[in-house]
Coordinates of C-alpha atoms in Angstrom, one line a residue:
M1 CA 0.0 0.0 0.0
A2 CA 1.3 3.5 -0.8
I3 CA 1.5 6.3 1.7
W4 CA 0.2 9.6 0.6
G5 CA 1.0 13.0 2.0
L6 CA -1.7 15.6 2.1
V7 CA -0.1 19.0 1.6
A8 CA -1.5 22.5 2.1
E9 CA 0.4 25.5 0.5
A10 CA -0.7 29.0 1.4
T11 CA 0.7 32.5 0.7
V12 CA 1.5 34.2 4.0
G13 CA 2.9 37.6 4.9
L14 CA 2.4 41.1 3.5
G15 CA 4.1 43.2 0.9
E16 CA 7.8 42.2 0.3
R17 CA 7.6 39.6 3.0
K18 CA 4.9 37.6 1.2
H19 CA 6.0 34.0 0.7
T20 CA 4.5 30.5 0.3
E21 CA 4.5 28.0 3.1
A22 CA 3.8 24.3 2.7
H23 CA 2.6 22.0 5.5
V24 CA 2.0 18.3 5.5
L25 CA -1.4 18.0 7.0
T26 CA -1.4 14.2 7.5
H27 CA -0.5 10.9 5.8
V28 CA -3.0 8.5 4.4
E29 CA -2.2 4.8 3.7
G30 CA -4.2 3.4 0.8
T31 CA -5.0 4.3 -2.8
R32 CA -4.7 7.7 -4.4
E33 CA -8.5 8.0 -4.6
E34 CA -8.8 7.4 -0.9
A35 CA -6.2 10.1 -0.2
L36 CA -8.0 12.5 -2.5
A37 CA -11.3 11.9 -0.6
V38 CA -9.7 12.7 2.7
L39 CA -8.0 15.8 1.2
E40 CA -11.3 17.0 -0.3
Q41 CA -12.9 16.8 3.2
R42 CA -10.0 18.8 4.6
A43 CA -10.2 21.4 1.9
R44 CA -14.0 21.9 2.3
T45 CA -13.7 22.5 6.1
H46 CA -10.5 24.6 6.0
L47 CA -10.8 28.1 7.5
P48 CA -7.9 30.2 6.4
E49 CA -6.6 33.0 8.6
H50 CA -7.0 35.6 5.7
P51 CA -9.0 37.3 4.6
R52 CA -10.6 38.3 7.9
N53 CA -13.9 39.2 6.2
P54 CA -14.4 36.7 3.3
R55 CA -16.9 37.8 0.6
R56 CA -16.7 34.7 -1.6
R57 CA -15.3 31.2 -1.3
R58 CA -14.5 28.9 -4.2
L59 CA -13.1 25.3 -4.1
L60 CA -11.7 24.1 -7.4
R61 CA -10.5 20.6 -8.3
T62 CA -7.1 20.4 -9.9
A63 CA -5.1 17.4 -11.4
D64 CA -3.5 16.6 -8.1
G65 CA -5.8 18.1 -5.5
F66 CA -7.8 21.3 -4.8
L67 CA -7.4 25.0 -4.9
L68 CA -9.4 27.1 -2.4
V69 CA -9.7 30.8 -3.4
V70 CA -11.3 33.1 -0.8
D71 CA -12.0 36.7 -1.9
G72 CA -11.7 39.4 0.7
T73 CA -12.4 43.1 0.7
W74 CA -9.1 44.1 -0.9
Q75 CA -7.6 40.9 -2.4
S76 CA -8.0 37.2 -2.9
H77 CA -6.2 34.6 -0.8
A78 CA -5.5 31.1 -2.2
T79 CA -4.6 27.8 -0.5
R80 CA -3.6 24.8 -2.6
F81 CA -4.3 21.3 -1.4
S82 CA -2.4 18.5 -3.1
V83 CA -1.8 14.8 -2.6
A84 CA 1.7 13.4 -3.2
E85 CA 3.1 9.9 -2.7
L86 CA 5.6 9.6 0.1
L87 CA 8.9 8.3 -1.3
E88 CA 11.3 9.1 1.6
D89 CA 11.0 10.5 5.1
S90 CA 14.1 11.1 7.2
D91 CA 12.1 11.0 10.4
R92 CA 10.5 7.7 9.6
P93 CA 11.7 4.9 12.0
L94 CA 14.0 2.2 10.4
P95 CA 12.8 -1.4 10.3
P96 CA 14.0 -3.5 13.3
A97 CA 17.6 -4.7 13.0
R98 CA 18.1 -8.3 11.9
D99 CA 19.8 -10.8 14.0
E100 CA 23.6 -10.6 13.8
R101 CA 23.8 -14.2 12.6
E102 CA 21.9 -13.1 9.4
I103 CA 24.1 -10.2 8.6
G104 CA 27.4 -11.3 10.1
P105 CA 30.7 -11.5 8.3
G106 CA 31.0 -14.2 5.7
T107 CA 27.2 -14.4 4.9
G108 CA 27.5 -12.1 1.9
T109 CA 24.6 -10.0 3.1
D110 CA 25.2 -6.3 3.4
P111 CA 22.9 -4.6 5.9
G112 CA 22.8 -1.5 3.7
P113 CA 23.6 2.2 4.3
G114 CA 20.5 2.8 6.4
A115 CA 21.2 0.0 8.9
R116 CA 21.8 1.1 12.5
Q117 CA 25.0 -0.1 14.1
S118 CA 25.4 0.0 17.8
P119 CA 28.0 2.6 19.0
P120 CA 31.3 1.2 20.4
E121 CA 31.6 0.8 24.1
P122 CA 33.3 3.9 25.7
T123 CA 36.7 3.1 27.1
P124 CA 37.7 5.0 30.2
E125 CA 41.0 6.9 29.8
T126 CA 41.6 7.1 33.5
A127 CA 42.2 4.5 36.1
P128 CA 39.0 3.2 37.8
G129 CA 40.1 4.7 41.2
E130 CA 40.6 8.2 39.6
P131 CA 38.4 10.8 41.4
R132 CA 35.5 12.1 39.3
D133 CA 32.8 14.8 39.8
E134 CA 29.1 14.1 40.0
D135 CA 28.8 13.9 36.2
G136 CA 31.5 11.3 36.0
V137 CA 34.1 13.6 34.5
P138 CA 37.6 13.0 35.8
L139 CA 38.9 15.8 38.0
R140 CA 42.5 15.4 36.6
P141 CA 42.6 15.6 32.8
S142 CA 44.1 12.6 31.1
W143 CA 46.5 14.8 29.1
L144 CA 48.0 16.4 32.2
G145 CA 51.6 15.1 32.8
R146 CA 52.0 13.4 29.4
P147 CA 55.6 13.4 28.4
D148 CA 54.9 13.7 24.7
L149 CA 53.1 17.1 25.1
P150 CA 55.0 20.4 25.5

């Protein structure tokens, strides 16, 4: 099943500071038609911040979604609603790691660039009896007294 992102794009700001902002409203898992149905409901119930006193509201269907045009006293404000298939998401959790026996050396199976690897165990640079503060930081730095440093 494909995952579809429902996106709203609106022009915000005034004068020279006017720019377009895009927000992913939600994700829908299913067919494109199902995602468009959810998007249409969102577009029909959307109440834009501007204009403050709307005079006319028009919802238009486009090839990939909807265009909401609200006419105000001085100018019109538009919000574009579109549906797009999610191909990649950096915040999406990775699948659970496979057992080390499956991806271990000599199996010929590469875990891939996205596979998580456990960080190496930290090695203490000071003796276990070395005094430390409440955060575990040694009171005497490890480099102090090294003969190879000036």
